[in-house]
Short mmCIF file of C-alpha atoms in Angstrom, two decimals:
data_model
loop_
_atom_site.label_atom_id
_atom_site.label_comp_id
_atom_site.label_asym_id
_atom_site.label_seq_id
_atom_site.Cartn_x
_atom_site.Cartn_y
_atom_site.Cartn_z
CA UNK A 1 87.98 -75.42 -14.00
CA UNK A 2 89.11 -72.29 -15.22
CA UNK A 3 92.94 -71.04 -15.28
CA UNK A 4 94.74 -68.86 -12.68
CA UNK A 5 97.42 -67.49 -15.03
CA UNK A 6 96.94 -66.18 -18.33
CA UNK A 7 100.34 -65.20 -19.90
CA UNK A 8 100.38 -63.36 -23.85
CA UNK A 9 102.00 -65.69 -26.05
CA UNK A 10 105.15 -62.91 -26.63
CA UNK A 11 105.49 -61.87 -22.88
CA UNK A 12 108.85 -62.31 -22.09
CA UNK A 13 108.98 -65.41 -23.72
CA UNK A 14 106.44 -67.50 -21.61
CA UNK A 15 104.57 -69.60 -23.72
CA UNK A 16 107.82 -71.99 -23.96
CA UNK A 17 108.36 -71.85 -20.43
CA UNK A 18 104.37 -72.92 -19.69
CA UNK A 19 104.34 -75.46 -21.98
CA UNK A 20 107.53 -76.78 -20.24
CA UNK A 21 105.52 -76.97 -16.83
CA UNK A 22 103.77 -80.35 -15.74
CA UNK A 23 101.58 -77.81 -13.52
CA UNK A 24 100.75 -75.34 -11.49
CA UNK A 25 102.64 -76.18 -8.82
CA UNK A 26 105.78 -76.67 -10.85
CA UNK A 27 104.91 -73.31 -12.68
CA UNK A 28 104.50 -71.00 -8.96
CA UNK A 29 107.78 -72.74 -7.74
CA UNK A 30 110.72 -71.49 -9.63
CA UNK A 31 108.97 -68.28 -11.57
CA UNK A 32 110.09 -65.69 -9.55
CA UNK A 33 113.90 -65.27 -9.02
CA UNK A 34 115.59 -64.36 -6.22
CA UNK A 35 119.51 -62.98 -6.67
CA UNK A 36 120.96 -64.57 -3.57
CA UNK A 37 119.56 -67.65 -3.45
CA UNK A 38 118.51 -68.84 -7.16
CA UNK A 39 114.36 -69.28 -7.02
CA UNK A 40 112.07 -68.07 -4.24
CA UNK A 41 109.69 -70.95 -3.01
CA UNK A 42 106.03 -70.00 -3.96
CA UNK A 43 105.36 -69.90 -0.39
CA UNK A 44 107.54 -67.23 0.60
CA UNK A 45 106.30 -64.97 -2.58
CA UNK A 46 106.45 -61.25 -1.87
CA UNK A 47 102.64 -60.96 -2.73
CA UNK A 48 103.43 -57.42 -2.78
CA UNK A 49 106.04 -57.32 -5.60
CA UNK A 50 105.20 -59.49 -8.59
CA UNK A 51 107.58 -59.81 -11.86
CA UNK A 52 107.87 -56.15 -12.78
CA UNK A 53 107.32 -57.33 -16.58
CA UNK A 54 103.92 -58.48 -16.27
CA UNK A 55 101.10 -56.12 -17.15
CA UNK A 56 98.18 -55.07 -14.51
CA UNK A 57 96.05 -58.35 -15.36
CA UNK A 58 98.93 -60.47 -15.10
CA UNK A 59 99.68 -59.35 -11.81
CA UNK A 60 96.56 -59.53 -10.42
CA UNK A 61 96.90 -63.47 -11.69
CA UNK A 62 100.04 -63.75 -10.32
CA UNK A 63 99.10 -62.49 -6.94
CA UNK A 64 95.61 -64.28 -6.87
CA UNK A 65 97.98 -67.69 -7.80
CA UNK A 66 100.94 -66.90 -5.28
CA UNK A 67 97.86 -66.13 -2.26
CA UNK A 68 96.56 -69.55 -3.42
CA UNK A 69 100.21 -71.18 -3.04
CA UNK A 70 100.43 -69.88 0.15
CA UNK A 71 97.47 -70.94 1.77
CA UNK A 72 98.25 -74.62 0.25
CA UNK A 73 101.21 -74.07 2.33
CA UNK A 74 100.15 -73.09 5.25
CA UNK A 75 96.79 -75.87 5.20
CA UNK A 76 99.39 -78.12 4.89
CA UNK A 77 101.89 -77.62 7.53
CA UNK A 78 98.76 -76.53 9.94
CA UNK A 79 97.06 -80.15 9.37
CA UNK A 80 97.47 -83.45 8.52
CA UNK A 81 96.59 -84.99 5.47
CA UNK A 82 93.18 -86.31 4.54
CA UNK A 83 94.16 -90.21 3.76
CA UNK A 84 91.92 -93.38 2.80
CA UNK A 85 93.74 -96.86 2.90
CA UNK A 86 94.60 -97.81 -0.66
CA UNK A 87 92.14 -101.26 0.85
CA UNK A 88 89.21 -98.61 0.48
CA UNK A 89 89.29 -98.49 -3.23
CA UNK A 90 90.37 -99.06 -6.63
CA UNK A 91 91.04 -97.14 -9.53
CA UNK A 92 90.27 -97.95 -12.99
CA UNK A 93 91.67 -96.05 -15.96
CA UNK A 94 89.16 -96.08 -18.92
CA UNK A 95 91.01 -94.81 -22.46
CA UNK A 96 91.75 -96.68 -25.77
CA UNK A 97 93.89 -99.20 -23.85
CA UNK A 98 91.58 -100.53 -20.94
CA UNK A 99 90.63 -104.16 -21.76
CA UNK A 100 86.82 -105.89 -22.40
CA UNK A 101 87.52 -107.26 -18.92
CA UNK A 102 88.36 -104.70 -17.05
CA UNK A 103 85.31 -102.91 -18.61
CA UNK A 104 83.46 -105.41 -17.67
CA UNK A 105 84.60 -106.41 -14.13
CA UNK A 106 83.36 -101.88 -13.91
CA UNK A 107 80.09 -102.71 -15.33
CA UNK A 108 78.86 -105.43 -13.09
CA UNK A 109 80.42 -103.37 -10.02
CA UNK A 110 78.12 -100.53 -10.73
CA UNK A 111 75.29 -102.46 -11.06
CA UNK A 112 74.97 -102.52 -7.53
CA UNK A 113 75.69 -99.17 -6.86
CA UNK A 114 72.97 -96.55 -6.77
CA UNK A 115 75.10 -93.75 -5.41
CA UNK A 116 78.09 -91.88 -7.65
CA UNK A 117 80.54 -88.97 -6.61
CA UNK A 118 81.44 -86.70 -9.79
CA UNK A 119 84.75 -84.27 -10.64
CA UNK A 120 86.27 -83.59 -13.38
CA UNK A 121 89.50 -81.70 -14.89
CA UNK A 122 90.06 -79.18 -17.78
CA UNK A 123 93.80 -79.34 -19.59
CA UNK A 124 95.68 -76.43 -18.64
CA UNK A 125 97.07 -75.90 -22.27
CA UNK A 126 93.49 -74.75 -23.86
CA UNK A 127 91.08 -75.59 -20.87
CA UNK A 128 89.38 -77.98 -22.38
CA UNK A 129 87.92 -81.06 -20.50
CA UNK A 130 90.07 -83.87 -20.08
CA UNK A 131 89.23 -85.94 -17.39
CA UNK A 132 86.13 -86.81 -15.55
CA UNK A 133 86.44 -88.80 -12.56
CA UNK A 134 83.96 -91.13 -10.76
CA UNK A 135 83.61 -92.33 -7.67
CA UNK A 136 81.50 -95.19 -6.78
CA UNK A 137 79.66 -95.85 -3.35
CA UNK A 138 79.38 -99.01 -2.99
CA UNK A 139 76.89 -101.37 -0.60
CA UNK A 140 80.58 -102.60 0.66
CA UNK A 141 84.25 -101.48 0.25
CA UNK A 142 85.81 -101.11 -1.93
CA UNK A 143 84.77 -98.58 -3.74
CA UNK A 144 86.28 -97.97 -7.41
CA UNK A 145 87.53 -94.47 -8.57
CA UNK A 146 87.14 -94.34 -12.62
CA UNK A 147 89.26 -92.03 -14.43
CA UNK A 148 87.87 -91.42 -17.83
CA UNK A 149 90.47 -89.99 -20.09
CA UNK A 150 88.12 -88.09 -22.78
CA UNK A 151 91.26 -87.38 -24.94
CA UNK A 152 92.48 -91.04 -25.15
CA UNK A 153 89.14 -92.64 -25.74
CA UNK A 154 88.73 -95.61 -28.49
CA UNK A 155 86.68 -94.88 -31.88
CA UNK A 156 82.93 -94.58 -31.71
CA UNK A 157 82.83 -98.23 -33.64
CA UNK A 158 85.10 -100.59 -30.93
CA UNK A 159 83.23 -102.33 -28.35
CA UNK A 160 85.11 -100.54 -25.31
CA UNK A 161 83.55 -97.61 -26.64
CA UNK A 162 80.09 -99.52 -26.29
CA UNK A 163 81.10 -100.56 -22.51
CA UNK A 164 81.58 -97.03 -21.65
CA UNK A 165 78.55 -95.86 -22.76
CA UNK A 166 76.68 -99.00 -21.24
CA UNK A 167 78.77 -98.19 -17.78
CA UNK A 168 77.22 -94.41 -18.27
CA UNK A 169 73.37 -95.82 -18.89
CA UNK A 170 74.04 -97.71 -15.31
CA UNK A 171 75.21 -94.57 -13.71
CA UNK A 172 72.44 -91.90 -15.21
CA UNK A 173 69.68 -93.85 -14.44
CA UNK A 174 67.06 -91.78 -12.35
CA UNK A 175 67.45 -93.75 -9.37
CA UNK A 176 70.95 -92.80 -9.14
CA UNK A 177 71.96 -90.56 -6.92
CA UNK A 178 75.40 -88.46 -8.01
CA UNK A 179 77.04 -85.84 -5.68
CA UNK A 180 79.14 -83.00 -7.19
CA UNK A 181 81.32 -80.16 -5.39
CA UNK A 182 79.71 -77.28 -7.85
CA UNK A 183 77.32 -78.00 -10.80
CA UNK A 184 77.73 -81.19 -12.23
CA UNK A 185 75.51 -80.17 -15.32
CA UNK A 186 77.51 -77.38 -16.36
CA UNK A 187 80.78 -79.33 -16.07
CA UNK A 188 79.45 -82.69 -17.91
CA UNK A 189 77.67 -80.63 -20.68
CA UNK A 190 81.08 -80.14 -22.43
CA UNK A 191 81.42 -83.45 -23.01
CA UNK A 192 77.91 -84.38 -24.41
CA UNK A 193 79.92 -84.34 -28.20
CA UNK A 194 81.53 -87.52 -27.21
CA UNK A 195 78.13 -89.34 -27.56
CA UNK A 196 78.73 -91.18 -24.37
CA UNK A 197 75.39 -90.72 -22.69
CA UNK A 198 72.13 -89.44 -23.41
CA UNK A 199 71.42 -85.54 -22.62
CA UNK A 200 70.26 -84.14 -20.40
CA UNK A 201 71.17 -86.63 -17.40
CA UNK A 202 67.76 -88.12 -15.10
CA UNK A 203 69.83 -88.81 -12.24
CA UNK A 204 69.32 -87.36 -9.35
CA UNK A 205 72.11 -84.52 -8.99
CA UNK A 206 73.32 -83.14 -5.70
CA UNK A 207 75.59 -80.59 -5.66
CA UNK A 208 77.04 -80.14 -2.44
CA UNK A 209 78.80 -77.12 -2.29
CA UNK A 210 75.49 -74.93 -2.71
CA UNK A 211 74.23 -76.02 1.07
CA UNK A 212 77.57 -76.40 2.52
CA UNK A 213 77.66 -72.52 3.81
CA UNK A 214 73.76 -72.96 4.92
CA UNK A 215 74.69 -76.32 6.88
CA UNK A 216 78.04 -74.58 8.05
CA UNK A 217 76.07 -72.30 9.93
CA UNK A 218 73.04 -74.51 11.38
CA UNK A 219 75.85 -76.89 12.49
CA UNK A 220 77.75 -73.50 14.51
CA UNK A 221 74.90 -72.51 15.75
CA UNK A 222 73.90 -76.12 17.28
CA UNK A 223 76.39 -77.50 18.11
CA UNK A 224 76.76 -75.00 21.67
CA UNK A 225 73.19 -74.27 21.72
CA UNK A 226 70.77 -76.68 21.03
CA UNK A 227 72.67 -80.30 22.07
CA UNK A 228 69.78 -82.80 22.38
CA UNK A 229 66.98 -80.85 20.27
CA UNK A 230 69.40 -80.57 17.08
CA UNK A 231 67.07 -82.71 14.65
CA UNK A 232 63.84 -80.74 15.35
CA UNK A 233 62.08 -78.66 12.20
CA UNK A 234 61.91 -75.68 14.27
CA UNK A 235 65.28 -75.23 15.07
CA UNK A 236 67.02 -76.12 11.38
CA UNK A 237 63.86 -73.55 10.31
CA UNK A 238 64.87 -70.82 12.89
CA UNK A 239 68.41 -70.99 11.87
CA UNK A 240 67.81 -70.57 7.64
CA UNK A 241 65.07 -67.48 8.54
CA UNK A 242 67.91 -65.88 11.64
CA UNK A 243 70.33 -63.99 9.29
CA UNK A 244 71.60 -62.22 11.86
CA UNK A 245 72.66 -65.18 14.09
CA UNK A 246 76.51 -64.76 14.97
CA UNK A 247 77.80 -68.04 14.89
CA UNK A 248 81.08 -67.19 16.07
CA UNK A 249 79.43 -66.76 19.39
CA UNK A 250 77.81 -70.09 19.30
CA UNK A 251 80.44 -72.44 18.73
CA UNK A 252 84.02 -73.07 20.57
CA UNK A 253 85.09 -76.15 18.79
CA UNK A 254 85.41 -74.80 15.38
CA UNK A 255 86.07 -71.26 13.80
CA UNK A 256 83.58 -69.26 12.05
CA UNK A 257 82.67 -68.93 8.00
CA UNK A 258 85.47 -67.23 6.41
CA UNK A 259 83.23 -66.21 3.39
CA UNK A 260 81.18 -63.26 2.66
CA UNK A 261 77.49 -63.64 2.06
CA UNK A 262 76.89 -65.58 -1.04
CA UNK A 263 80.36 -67.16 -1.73
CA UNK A 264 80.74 -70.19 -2.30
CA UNK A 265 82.75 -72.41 -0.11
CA UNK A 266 86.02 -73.87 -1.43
CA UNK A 267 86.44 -77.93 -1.00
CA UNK A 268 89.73 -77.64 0.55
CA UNK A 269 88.27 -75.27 3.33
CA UNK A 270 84.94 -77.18 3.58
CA UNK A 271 87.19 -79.70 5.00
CA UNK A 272 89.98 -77.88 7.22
CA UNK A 273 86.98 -76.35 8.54
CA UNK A 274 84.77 -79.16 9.28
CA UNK A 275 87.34 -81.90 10.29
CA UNK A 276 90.71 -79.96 10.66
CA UNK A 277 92.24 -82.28 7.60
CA UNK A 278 94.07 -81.38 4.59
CA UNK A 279 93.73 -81.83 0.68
CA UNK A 280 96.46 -80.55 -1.39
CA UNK A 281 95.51 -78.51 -4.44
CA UNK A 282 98.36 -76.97 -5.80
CA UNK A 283 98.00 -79.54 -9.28
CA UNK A 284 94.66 -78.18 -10.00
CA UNK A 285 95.91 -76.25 -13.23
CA UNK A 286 97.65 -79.22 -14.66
CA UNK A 287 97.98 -81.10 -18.22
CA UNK A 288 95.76 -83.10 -17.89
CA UNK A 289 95.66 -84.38 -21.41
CA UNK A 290 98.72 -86.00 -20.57
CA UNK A 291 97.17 -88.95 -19.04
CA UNK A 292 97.22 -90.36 -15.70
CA UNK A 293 97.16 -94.35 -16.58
CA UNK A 294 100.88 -95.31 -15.53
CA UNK A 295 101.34 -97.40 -18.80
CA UNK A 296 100.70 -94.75 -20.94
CA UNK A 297 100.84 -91.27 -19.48
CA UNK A 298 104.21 -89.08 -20.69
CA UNK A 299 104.11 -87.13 -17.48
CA UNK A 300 106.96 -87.79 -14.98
CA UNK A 301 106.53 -90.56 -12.31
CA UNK A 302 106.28 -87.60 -9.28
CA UNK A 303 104.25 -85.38 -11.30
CA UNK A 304 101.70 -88.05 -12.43
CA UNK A 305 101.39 -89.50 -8.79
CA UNK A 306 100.87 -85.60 -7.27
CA UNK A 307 98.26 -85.30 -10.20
CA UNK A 308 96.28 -89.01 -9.28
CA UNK A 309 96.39 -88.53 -6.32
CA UNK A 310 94.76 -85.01 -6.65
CA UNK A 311 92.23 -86.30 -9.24
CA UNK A 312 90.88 -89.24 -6.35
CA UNK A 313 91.26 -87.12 -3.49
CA UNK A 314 88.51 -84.28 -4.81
CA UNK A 315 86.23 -87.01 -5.52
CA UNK A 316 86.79 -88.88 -1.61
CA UNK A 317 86.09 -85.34 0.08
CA UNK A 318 82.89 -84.43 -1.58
CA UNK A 319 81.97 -88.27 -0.61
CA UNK A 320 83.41 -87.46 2.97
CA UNK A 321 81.05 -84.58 3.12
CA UNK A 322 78.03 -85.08 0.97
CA UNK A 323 75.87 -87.32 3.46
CA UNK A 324 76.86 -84.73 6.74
CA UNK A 325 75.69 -81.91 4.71
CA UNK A 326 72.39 -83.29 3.16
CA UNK A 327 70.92 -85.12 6.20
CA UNK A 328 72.08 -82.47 8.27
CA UNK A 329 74.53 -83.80 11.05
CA UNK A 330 75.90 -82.23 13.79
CA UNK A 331 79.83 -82.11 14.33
CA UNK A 332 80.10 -84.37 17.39
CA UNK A 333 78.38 -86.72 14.45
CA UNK A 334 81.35 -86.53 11.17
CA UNK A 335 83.69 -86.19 14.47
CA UNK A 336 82.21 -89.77 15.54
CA UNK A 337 81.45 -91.72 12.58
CA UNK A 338 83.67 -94.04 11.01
CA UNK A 339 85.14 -93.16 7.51
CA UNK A 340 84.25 -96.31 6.06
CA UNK A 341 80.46 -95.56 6.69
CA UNK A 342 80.98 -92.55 4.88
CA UNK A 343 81.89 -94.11 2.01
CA UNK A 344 79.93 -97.04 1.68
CA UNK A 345 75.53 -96.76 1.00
CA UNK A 346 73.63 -96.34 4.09
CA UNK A 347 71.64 -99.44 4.82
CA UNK A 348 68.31 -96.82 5.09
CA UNK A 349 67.31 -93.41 4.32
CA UNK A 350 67.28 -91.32 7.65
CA UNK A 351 63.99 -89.86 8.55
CA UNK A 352 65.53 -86.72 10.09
CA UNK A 353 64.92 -83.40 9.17
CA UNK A 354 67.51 -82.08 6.79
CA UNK A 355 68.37 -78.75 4.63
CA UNK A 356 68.56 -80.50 1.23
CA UNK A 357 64.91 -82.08 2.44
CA UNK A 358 63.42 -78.48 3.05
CA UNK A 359 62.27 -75.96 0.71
CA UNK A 360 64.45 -73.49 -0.04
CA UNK A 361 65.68 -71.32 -3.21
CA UNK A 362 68.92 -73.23 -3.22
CA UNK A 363 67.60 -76.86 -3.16
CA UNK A 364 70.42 -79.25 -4.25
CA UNK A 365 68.32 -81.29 -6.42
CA UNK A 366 68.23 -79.81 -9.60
CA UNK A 367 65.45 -79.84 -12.09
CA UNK A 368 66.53 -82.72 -14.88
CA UNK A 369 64.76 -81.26 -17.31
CA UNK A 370 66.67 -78.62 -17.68
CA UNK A 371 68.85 -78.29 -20.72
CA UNK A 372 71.59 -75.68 -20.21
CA UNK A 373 72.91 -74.01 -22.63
CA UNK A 374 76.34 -73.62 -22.07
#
């Protein structure tokens, strides 16, 4: 959760105009002027010729930002939107104002949950965490997306302080399975001052961005090649120890990793790539701190409904993805399976062979004893 732009505070008078911004995507809009026609859309940028007042690091922020606009822009009008019926779930705001009830009505929901999808956001002002949202995976839909606003959180002494750290003991218990897009760990441990659960977490942790480039590839390289003998150990083994297997070459239906050895896939290419669908991320440097609950946020109406829906929609894709990537499905399989299966508990643990399931360097469950320091 770290910021794009980083601005002096006497640069041509930008620390006014930031704080004026909602977010990122109302900050890469209108910055750059264009004489004819007023502001240039970030899209159409001139990557090439950033605000001659900025100095070298500024530029290269500016530029990273405006590439990141772009291809926002062009995801979007390339594919269609990644959607869940509003049926599928419901989303609970937890801060100062949520009620006993409502707290409750959470509490006895999770009981019966054993699997949790994690994100969170940092405010944009001092990049602090703000909000850390939770997605539940329920035995039946639907699920319910919490959005824990760590700035507008009651006094240690109130008993909806006691409900959210009762609601936390449910979810961190070692049974529990929580999936992550990046280390969970690191971005929880920030928030281990608010006293709201007991550190370091049991649960089990998956993070599913670390074996999303290794599954990437074993799914290229099957999906032309192997058809009927995808599941056996030998061929998921041949495929992790082959470094030198082109997978361009092996598969027609989609295109090839983007990403140089060792990078890390982004979630909004994970899924263009995987199911041709679109997440918008332009409100990922946002102010956060602002709130999101509708009866008490001070953001504008449009701004706060770009920024929910945002906030949900990272949580639904790493749920969309997690169970393809860690039991090791083919395309034809995320291509055929209903969305609703994806997001509800499997009724039994599949037996098949998968990459999380094998040793490897990488492996996706991380060691719980492990206190980081941060």
């Amino acid at each position: 959760m770290c910021p794009l732009l980083s601005f002096d505070d006497d640069c041509f008078n930008l620390k006014h105009f930031l704080d004026t911004q909602d977010s990122l995507w109302d900050l890469i809009g209108p910055y750059y002027r264009n004489d004819s026609s007023g502001f240039v859309p970030y899209h159409l940028r001139d990557i090439n010729n950033p605000p001659a007042h900025l100095d070298d690091k500024q530029k290269s922020n500016w530029i990273r930002t405006a590439q990141k606009m772009q291809k926002n822009y062009q995801n979007q009008q390339q594919y269609p939107a990644f959607y869940l019926p509003t049926s599928f779930y419901e989303i609970i705001y937890v801060n100062k104002f949520t009620t006993t009830e409502t707290m409750q009505k959470l509490i006895d929901h999770v009981r019966y949950c054993l699997e949790f999808t994690f994100d969170t956001e940092g405010e944009r002002s001092n990049n602090q965490l703000a909000l850390i949202q939770i997605q539940t995976i329920p035995q039946q839909l639907p699920c319910f997306v919490v959005l824990l606003e760590l700035l507008h959180l009651s006094s240690y002494d109130t008993l909806i302080f006691v409900k959210i750290k009762q609601l936390f003991q449910l979810i961190f218990q070692s049974k529990d399975k929580l999936y992550s897009w990046g280390s969970l760990r690191r971005e929880l441990y920030p928030a281990v001052n608010y006293e709201l659960w007991e550190w370091p977490i049991t649960s089990q942790i998956f993070d599913v961005q670390l074996d999303f480039s290794e599954w990437y590839k074993w799914a290229l390289f099957h999906c032309k090649v192997y058809g009927s003998l995808l599941l056996q150990h030998n061929v998921i083994n041949y495929v992790r120890s082959n470094t030198n297997i082109n997978s361009s070459s092996t598969c027609t239906c989609h295109e090839a990793n983007p990403y140089r050895s060792g990078e890390k896939w982004g979630l909004q290419d994970a899924l263009v790539y995987t199911c041709q669908l679109f997440i918008d991320k332009s409100m990922t440097i946002s102010y956060w701190a602002k709130g999101l609950d509708p009866h008490h946020s001070t953001l504008s109406i449009t701004t706060r409904e770009k920024m929910l829906r945002y906030a949900i929609y990272d949580c639904f894709t790493t749920t969309y993805l997690a169970r393809p990537v860690l039991s090791t499905w083919t395309f034809q399989k995320v291509k055929n399976t209903n969305v609703i299966d994806l997001f509800q508990a499997s009724s039994s643990s599949s037996a098949s062979p998968s990459l999380s399931s094998l040793p490897h360097e990488n492996n996706i469950i991380i060691n719980t004893n492990i206190n980081p320091q941060i």
